[in-house]
Coordinates of C-alpha atoms in Angstrom, one line a residue:
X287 CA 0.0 0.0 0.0
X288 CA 1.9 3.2 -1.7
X289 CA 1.0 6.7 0.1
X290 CA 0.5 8.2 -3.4
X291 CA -2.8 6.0 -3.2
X292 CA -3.9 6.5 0.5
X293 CA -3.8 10.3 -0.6
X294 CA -5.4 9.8 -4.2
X295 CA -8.4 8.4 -1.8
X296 CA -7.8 10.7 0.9
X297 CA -8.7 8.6 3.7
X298 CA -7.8 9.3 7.3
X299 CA -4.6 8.2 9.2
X300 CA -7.0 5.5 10.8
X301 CA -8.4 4.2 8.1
X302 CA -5.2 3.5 6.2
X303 CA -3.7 2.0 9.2
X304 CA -7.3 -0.1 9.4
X305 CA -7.3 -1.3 5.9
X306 CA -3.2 -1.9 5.9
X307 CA -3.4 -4.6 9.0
X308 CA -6.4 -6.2 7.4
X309 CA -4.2 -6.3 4.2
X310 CA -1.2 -7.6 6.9
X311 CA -3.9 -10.5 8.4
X312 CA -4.9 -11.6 4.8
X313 CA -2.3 -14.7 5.2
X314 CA -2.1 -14.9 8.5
X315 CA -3.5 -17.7 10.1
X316 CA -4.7 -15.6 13.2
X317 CA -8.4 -14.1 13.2
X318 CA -8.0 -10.1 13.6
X319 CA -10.8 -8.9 15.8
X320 CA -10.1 -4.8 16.0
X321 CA -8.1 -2.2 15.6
X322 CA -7.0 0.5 17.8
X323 CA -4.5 3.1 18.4
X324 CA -2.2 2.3 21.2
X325 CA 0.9 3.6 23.2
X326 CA 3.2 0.2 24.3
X327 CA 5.6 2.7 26.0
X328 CA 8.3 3.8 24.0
X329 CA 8.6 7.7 23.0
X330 CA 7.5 8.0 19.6
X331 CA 6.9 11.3 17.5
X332 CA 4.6 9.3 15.1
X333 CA 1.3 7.6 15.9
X334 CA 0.6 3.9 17.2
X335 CA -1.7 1.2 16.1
X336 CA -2.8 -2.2 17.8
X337 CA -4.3 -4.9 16.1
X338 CA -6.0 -7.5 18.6
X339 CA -6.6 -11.0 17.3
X340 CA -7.2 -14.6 19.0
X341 CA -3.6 -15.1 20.0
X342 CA -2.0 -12.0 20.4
X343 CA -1.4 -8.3 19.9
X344 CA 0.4 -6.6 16.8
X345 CA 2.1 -3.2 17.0
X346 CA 2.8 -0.6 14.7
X347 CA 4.1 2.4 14.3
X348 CA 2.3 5.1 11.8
X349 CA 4.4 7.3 9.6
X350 CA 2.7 9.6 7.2
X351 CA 5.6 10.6 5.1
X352 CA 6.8 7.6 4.5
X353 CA 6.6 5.1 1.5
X354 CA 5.2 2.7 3.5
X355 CA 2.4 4.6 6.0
X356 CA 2.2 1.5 8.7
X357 CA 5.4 -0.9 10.0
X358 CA 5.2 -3.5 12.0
X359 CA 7.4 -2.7 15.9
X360 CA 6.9 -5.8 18.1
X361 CA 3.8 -8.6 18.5
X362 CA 2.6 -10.0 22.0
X363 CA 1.4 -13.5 22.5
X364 CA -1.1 -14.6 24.8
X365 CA 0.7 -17.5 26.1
X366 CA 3.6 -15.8 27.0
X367 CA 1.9 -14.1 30.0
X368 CA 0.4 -15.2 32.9
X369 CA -2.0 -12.4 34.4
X370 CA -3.2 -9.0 33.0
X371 CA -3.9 -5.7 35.2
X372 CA -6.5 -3.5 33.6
X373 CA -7.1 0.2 34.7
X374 CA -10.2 1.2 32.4
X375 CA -10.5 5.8 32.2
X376 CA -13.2 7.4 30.3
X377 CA -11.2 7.7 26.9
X378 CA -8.2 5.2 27.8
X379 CA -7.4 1.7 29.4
X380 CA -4.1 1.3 30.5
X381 CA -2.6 -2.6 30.3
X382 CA 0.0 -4.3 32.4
X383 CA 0.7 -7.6 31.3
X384 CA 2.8 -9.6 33.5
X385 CA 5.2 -12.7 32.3
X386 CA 7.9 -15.0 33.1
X387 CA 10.6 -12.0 31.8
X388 CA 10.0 -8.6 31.3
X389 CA 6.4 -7.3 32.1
X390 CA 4.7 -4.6 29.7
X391 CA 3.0 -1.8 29.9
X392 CA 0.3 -0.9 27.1
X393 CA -2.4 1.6 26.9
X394 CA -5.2 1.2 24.1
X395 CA -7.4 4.4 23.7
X396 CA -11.4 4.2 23.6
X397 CA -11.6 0.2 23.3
X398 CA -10.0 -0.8 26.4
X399 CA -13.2 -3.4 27.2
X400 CA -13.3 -4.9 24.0
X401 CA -9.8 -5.8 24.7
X402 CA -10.5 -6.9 28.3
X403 CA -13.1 -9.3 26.7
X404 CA -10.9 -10.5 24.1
X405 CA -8.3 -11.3 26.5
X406 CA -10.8 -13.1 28.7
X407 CA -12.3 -15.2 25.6
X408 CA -9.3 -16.2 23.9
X409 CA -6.4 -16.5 26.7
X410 CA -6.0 -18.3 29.9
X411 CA -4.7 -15.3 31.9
X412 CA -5.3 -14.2 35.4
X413 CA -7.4 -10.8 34.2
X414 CA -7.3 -8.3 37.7
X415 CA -9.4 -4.9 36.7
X416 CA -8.5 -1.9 38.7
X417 CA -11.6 -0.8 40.8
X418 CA -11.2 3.1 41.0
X419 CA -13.8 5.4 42.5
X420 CA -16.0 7.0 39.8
X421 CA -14.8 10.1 40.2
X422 CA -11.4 9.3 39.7
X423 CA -12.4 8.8 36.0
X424 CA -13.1 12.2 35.3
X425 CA -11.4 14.7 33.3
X426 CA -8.9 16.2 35.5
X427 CA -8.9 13.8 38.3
X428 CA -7.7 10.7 36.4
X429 CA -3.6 11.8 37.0
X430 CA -4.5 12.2 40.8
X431 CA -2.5 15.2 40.5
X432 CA -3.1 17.9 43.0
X433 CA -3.0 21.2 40.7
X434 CA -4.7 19.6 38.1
X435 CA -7.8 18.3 40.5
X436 CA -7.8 21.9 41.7
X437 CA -8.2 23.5 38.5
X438 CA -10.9 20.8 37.3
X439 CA -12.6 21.5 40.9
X440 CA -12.6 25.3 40.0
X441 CA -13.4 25.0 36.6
X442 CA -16.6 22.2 37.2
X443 CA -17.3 24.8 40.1
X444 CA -17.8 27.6 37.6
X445 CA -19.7 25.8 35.4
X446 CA -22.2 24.5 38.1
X447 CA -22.9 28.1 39.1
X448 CA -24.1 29.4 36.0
X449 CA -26.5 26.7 35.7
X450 CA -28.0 27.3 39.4
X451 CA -28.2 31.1 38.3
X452 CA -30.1 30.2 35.8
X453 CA -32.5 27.3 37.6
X454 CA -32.4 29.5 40.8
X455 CA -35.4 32.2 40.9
X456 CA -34.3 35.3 40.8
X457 CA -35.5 36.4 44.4
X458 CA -32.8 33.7 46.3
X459 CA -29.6 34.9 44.0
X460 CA -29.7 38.1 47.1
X461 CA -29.5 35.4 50.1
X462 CA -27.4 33.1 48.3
X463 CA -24.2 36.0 47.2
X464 CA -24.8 37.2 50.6
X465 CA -24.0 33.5 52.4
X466 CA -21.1 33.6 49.7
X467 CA -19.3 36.9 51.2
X468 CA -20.0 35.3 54.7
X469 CA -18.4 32.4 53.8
X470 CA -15.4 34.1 51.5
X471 CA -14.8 35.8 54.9
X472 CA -14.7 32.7 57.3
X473 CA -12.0 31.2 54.4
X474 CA -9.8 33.8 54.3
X475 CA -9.5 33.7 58.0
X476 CA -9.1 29.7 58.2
X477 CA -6.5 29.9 55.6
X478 CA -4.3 32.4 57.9
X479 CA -5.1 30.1 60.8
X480 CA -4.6 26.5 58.4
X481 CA -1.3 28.1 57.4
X482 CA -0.1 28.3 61.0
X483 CA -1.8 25.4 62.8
X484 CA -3.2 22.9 59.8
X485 CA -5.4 20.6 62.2
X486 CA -7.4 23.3 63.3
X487 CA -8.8 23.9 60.3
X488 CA -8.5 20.6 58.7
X489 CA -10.6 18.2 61.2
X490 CA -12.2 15.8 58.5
X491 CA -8.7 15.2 56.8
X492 CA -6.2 12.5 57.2
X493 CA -3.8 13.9 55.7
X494 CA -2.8 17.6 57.8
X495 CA -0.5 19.6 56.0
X496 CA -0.1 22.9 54.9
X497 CA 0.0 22.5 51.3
X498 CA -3.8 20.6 51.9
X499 CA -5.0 23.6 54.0
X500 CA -3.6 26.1 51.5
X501 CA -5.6 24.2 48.2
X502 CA -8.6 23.6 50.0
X503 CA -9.3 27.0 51.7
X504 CA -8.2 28.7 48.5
X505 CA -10.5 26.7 46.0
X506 CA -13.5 27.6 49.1
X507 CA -11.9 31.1 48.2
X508 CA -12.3 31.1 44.6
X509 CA -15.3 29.5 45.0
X510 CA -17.6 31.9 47.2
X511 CA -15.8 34.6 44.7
X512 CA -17.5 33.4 41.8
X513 CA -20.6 32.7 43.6
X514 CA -20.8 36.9 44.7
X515 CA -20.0 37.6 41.1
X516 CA -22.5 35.5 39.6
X517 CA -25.4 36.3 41.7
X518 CA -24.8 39.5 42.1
X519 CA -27.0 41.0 39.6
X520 CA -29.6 40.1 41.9
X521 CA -29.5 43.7 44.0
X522 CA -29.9 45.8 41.1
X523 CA -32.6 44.0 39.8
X524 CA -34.1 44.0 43.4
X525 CA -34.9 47.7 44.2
X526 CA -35.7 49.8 40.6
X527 CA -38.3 51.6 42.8
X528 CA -35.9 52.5 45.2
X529 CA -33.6 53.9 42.4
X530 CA -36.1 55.6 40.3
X531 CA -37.4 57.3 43.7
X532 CA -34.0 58.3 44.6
X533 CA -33.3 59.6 41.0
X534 CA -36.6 61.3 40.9
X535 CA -35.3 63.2 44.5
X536 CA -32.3 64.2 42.5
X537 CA -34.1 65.7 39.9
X538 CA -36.3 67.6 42.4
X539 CA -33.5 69.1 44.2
X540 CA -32.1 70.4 41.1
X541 CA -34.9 72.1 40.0
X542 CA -35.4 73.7 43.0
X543 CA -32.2 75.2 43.3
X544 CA -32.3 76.6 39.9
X545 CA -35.7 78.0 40.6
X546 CA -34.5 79.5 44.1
X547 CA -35.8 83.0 42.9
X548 CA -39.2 81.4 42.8
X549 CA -41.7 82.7 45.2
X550 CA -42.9 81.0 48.5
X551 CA -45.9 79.5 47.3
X552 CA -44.3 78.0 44.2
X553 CA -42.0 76.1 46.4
X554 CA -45.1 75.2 48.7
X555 CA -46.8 73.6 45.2
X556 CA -43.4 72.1 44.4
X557 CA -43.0 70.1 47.7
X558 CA -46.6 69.2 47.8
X559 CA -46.1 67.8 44.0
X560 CA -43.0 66.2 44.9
X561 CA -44.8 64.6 47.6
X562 CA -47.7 63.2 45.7
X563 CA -44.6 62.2 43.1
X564 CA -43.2 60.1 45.7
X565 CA -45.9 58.6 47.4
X566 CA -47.2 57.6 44.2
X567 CA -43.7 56.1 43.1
X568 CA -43.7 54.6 46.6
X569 CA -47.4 53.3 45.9
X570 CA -46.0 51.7 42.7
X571 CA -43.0 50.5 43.5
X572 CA -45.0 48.4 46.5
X573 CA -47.0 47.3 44.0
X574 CA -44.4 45.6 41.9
X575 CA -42.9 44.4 45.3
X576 CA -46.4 42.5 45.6
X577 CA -46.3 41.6 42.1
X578 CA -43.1 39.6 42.5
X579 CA -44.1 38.3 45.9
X580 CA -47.4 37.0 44.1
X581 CA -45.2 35.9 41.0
X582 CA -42.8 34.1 43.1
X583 CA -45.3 32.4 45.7
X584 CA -47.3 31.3 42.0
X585 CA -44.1 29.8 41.0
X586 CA -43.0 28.0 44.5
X587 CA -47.1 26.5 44.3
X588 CA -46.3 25.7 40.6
X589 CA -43.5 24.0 41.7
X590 CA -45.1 22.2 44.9
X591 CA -47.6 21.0 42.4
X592 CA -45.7 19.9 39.8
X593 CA -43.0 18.0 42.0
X594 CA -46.4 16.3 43.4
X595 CA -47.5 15.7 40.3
X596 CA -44.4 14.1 39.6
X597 CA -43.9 12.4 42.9
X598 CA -47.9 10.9 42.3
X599 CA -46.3 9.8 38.9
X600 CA -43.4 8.1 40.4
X601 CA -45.4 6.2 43.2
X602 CA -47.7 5.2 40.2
X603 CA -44.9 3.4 38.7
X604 CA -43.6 2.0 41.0
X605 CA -46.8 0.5 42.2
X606 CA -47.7 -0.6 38.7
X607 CA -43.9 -1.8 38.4
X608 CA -44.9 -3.9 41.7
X609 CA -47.8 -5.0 40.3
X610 CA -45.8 -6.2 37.3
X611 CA -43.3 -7.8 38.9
X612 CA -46.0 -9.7 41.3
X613 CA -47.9 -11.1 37.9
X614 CA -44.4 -11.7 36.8
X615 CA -43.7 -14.4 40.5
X616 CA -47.5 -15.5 40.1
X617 CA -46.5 -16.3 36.6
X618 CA -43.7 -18.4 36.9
X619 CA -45.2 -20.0 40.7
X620 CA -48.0 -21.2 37.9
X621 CA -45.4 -22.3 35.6
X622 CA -43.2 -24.1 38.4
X623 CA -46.2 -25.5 39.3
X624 CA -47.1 -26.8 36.2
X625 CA -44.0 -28.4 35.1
X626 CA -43.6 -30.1 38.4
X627 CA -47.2 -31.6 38.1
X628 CA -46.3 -32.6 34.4
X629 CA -42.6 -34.1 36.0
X630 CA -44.9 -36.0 38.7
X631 CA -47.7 -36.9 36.1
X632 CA -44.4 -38.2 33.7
X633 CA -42.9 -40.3 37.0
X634 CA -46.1 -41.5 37.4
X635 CA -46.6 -42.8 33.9
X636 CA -43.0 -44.0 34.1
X637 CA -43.9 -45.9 37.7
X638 CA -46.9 -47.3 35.4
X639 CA -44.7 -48.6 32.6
X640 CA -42.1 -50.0 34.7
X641 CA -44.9 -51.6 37.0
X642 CA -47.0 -52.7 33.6
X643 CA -43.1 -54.5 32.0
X644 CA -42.4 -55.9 35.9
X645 CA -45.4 -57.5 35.5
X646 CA -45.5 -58.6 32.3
X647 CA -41.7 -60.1 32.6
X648 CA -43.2 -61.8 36.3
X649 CA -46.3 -63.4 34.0
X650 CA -43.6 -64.7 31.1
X651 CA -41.7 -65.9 34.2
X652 CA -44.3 -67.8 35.7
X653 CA -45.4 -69.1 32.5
X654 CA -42.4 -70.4 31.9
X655 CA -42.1 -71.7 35.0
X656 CA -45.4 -73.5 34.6
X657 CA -44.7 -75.0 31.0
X658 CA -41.8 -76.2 32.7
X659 CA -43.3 -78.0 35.1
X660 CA -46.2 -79.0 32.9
X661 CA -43.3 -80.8 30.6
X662 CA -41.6 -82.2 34.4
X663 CA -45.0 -83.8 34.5
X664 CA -46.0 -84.7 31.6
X665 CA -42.2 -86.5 31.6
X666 CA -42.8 -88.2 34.5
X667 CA -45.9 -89.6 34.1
X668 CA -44.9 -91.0 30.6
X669 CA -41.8 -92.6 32.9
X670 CA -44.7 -94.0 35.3
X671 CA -47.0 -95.2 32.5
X672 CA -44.2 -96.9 31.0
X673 CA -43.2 -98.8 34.5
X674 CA -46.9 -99.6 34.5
X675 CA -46.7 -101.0 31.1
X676 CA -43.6 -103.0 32.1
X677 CA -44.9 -104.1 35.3
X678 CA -48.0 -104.6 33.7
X679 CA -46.6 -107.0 30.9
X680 CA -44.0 -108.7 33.5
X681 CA -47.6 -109.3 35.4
X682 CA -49.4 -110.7 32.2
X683 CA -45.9 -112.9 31.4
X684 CA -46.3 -114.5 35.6
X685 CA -50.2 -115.4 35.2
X686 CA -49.3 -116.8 31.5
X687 CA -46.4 -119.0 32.8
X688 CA -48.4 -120.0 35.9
X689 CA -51.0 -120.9 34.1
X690 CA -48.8 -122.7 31.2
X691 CA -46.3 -124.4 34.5
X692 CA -47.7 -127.6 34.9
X693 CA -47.1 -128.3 30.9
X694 CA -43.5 -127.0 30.8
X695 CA -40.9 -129.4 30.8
X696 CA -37.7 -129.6 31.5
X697 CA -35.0 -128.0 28.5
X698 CA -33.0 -131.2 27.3
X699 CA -29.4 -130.9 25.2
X700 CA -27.7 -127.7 24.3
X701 CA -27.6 -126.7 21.0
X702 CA -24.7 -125.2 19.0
X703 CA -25.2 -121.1 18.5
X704 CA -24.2 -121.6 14.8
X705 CA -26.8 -124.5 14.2
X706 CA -29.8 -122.2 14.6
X707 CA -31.8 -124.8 16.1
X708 CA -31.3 -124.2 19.7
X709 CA -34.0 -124.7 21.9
X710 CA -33.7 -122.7 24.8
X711 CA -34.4 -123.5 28.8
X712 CA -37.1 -122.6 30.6
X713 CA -37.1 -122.6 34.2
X714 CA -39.6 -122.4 36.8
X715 CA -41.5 -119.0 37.2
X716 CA -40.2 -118.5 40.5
X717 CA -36.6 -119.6 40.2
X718 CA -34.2 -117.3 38.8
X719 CA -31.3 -119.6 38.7
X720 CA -30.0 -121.5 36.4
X721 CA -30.7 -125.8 36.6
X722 CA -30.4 -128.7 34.3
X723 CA -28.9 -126.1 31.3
X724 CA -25.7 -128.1 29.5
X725 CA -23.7 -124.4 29.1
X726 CA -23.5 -122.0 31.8
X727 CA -25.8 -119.2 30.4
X728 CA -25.2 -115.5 30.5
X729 CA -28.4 -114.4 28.7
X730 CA -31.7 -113.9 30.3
X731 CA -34.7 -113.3 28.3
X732 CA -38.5 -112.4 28.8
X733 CA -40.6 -114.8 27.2
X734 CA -43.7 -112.3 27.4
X735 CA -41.2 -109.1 26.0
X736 CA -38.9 -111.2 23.6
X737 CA -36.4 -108.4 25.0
X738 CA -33.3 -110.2 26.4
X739 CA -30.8 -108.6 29.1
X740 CA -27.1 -109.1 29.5
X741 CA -25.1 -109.0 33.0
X742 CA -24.7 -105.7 34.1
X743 CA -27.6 -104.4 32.4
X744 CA -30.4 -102.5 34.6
X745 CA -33.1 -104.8 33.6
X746 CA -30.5 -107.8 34.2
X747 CA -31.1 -108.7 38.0
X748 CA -34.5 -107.1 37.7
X749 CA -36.7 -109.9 35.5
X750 CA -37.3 -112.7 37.8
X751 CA -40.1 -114.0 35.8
X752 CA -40.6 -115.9 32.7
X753 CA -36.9 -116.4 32.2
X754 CA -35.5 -117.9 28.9
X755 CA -31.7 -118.6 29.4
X756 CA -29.2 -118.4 26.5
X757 CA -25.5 -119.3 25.8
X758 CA -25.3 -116.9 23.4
X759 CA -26.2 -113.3 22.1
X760 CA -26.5 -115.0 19.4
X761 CA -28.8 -118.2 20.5
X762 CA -31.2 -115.3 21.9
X763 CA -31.5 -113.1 18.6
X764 CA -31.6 -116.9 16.7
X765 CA -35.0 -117.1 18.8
X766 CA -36.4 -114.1 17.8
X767 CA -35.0 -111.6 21.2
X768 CA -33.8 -108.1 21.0
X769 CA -31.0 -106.5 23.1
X770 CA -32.5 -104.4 26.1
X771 CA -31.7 -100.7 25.6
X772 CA -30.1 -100.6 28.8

């Protein structure tokens, strides 16, 4: 950016310094966020500019005459500091940043709380503002120095009294210049005495020194001076009856000396003229005397009535403020109110749902539980029918061989197991052993079943009726057995 351009344009210093550090932020990869002039300490004849962005603070120094208006002077991280002490003025903040090495000292002019704010969005520093007295912020006061605050005091003083002149009616501005000459008098003589003895005259003060006595008793001077001098326009304004009578006197005396030739009569007419003239100005000048009174009681009622008037006004809105803000509670009580008897009404709906699934899962349970025992049952009494069935047939297979006893006879000759005409032995129903057999038999058959059982099956020492002994596995199937299943 040329300076032939910036003053082709004719922009101001601020903008060119705005639009340069936008130009400067273009590739950066920090966000700029404003722009401000600054003073970072250093004496410089030429202006200063801070640009504030997410991580830091840039610096640069203005220079009108040169090629190249703005140059960048020094940049400021965040990070490298650890707390911040901010004292905010009316058209000023002034910045101390404090670090690990050297601290620094920064003053940014008019937006000293966008940069407080910045600071506390975008860094993790210890922010400490300054809490000064309002006063302090003032014009004048904001050095703390003691010939400045004096001539601001003197100067605000000033300016205060002609606005009471011209609030004040004009039939106080007599009292009020008179109070100030009693008081002007009183000052002058606690000065003398401050100057000698400063705690005699300074009893509210801390600090008791002569240099306090003589600033304060002097701006009280000054002060009651320039209340006499602007009030004072209040006695001549007071009396024109007074002065037109005593002008009126001087007028008469005149003309009576230059008419000293005049007879004694026309002196008699004179004086009884002159005496009607004053009465008459006397008469008049009362008048205007009750005229003001009237004008200025009228004005004190007008003011009585109005500051009643504004006084009903005020309680007015107050009350309706009250009333406002009690619609305002009764409005939100109803809406508390509401939304906890919509939470309670939702808890209760939940308490139903949970009670609705408890109970559901506890049917499913005991449904289960049932169709398991149903099956336990139905199980076991297929086990029991089939015992029944077994004893039932082992039953049949005892009457059938009791009856079929006497006829049975006595098994001869073993037979080979590969012939396949073995005859096997039966013995009696009640025996279980084994007698008059040729091989020492292992297998024992039902004769009711046809099932046969081998030693160490669970059926094996269980038959005990209608046995039919085999050799052989073999011998029994030959005969038309099957294996027990167990």
């Amino acid at each position: 950016m040329s300076k032939t351009r910036y003053k082709n344009q004719k922009e101001s210093n601020e903008a060119i310094a705005k639009a340069y550090i936008e130009n400067d932020y273009t590739n950066s990869q920090n966000k700029l966020l404003l722009v401000s002039k600054a003073n970072y300490g250093k004496k410089s004849s030429n202006v200063c500019y801070s640009s504030v962005d997410d991580k830091g603070m840039n610096f640069y120094e203005f220079n009108n005459n040169a090629e190249q208006n703005l140059m960048l002077i020094e940049r400021y991280e965040w990070a490298d500091f650890s707390s911040v002490t901010i004292d905010h003025s009316i058209a000023k903040s002034a910045f101390t940043f404090v670090g690990h090495g050297e601290n620094r000292d920064i003053t940014i002019e008019v937006k000293g709380k966008e940069v407080e704010q910045v600071i506390r969005n975008h860094s993790s520093m210890e922010v400490n503002v300054v809490k000064r007295p309002v006063w302090t912020k003032v014009l004048g006061y904001r050095s703390q120095t003691t010939w400045k605050m004096f001539m601001a005091s003197t100067v605000y003083t000033l300016i205060l009294l002609f606005i009471l002149h011209a609030l004040l009616p004009a039939a106080t501005h007599n009292f009020i210049m008179g109070l100030a000459l009693l008081i002007l008098f009183l000052s002058i003589i606690g000065l003398f005495i401050g100057l000698i003895k400063p705690k005699w005259v300074l009893p509210k003060f801390k600090i008791k020194t002569r240099k306090r006595v003589l600033f304060s008793y002097l701006y009280l001077i000054l002060s009651c001076f320039f209340i006499a001098g602007v009030f004072s326009d209040g006695e001549s304004t007071s009396t024109p009856a007074s002065t037109q009578v005593s002008s009126s006197q001087n007028s008469v005396t005149v003309a009576s000396k230059k008419d000293g030739a005049d007879s004694s009569e026309q002196k008699v007419e004179k004086n009884d003229s002159d005496k009607a003239v004053k009465e008459e100005k006397k008469q008049k000048a009362e008048e205007q005397a009750a005229k003001e009174e009237a004008k200025r009681k009228a004005e004190e009622q007008a003011a009585k009535e109005e500051a009643k008037q504004k006084a009903e006004e005020q309680a007015a809105k107050e009350e309706a403020k009250q009333k406002a803000e009690e619609q305002a509670a009764k409005e939100k009580a109803e809406q508390k109110a509401q939304q906890q008897a919509a939470k309670e009404k939702a808890e209760q709906k939940a308490q139903e749902q949970a009670a609705k699934e408890e109970a559901e899962r506890k049917a499913q349970e005991q449904a289960a539980k049932q169709e398991a025992e149903r099956k336990a049952e139905e199980q076991a009494a297929k086990q029991e029918a089939e015992r029944k069935a077994e004893e039932q047939a082992a039953k049949q297979e005892a009457e059938r061989k009791a009856q079929q006893a006497a006829s049975q006879q006595a098994t001869t000759s073993s037979s080979t197991s590969s012939s396949g005409n073995y005859k096997p032995f039966e013995n009696d129903p009640s025996d279980d052993q084994q007698s008059n057999m040729s091989c020492s038999g292992q297998i024992k058959g039902n004769k009711n079943s046809k099932i046969y059982h081998v030693p160490g099956g669970a059926y094996y020492d269980r038959t005990q009726d209608n046995i039919v002994w085999f050799c052989s596995e073999a011998d029994a199937q030959a005969a038309g057995y099957r294996k027990s299943q167990r």
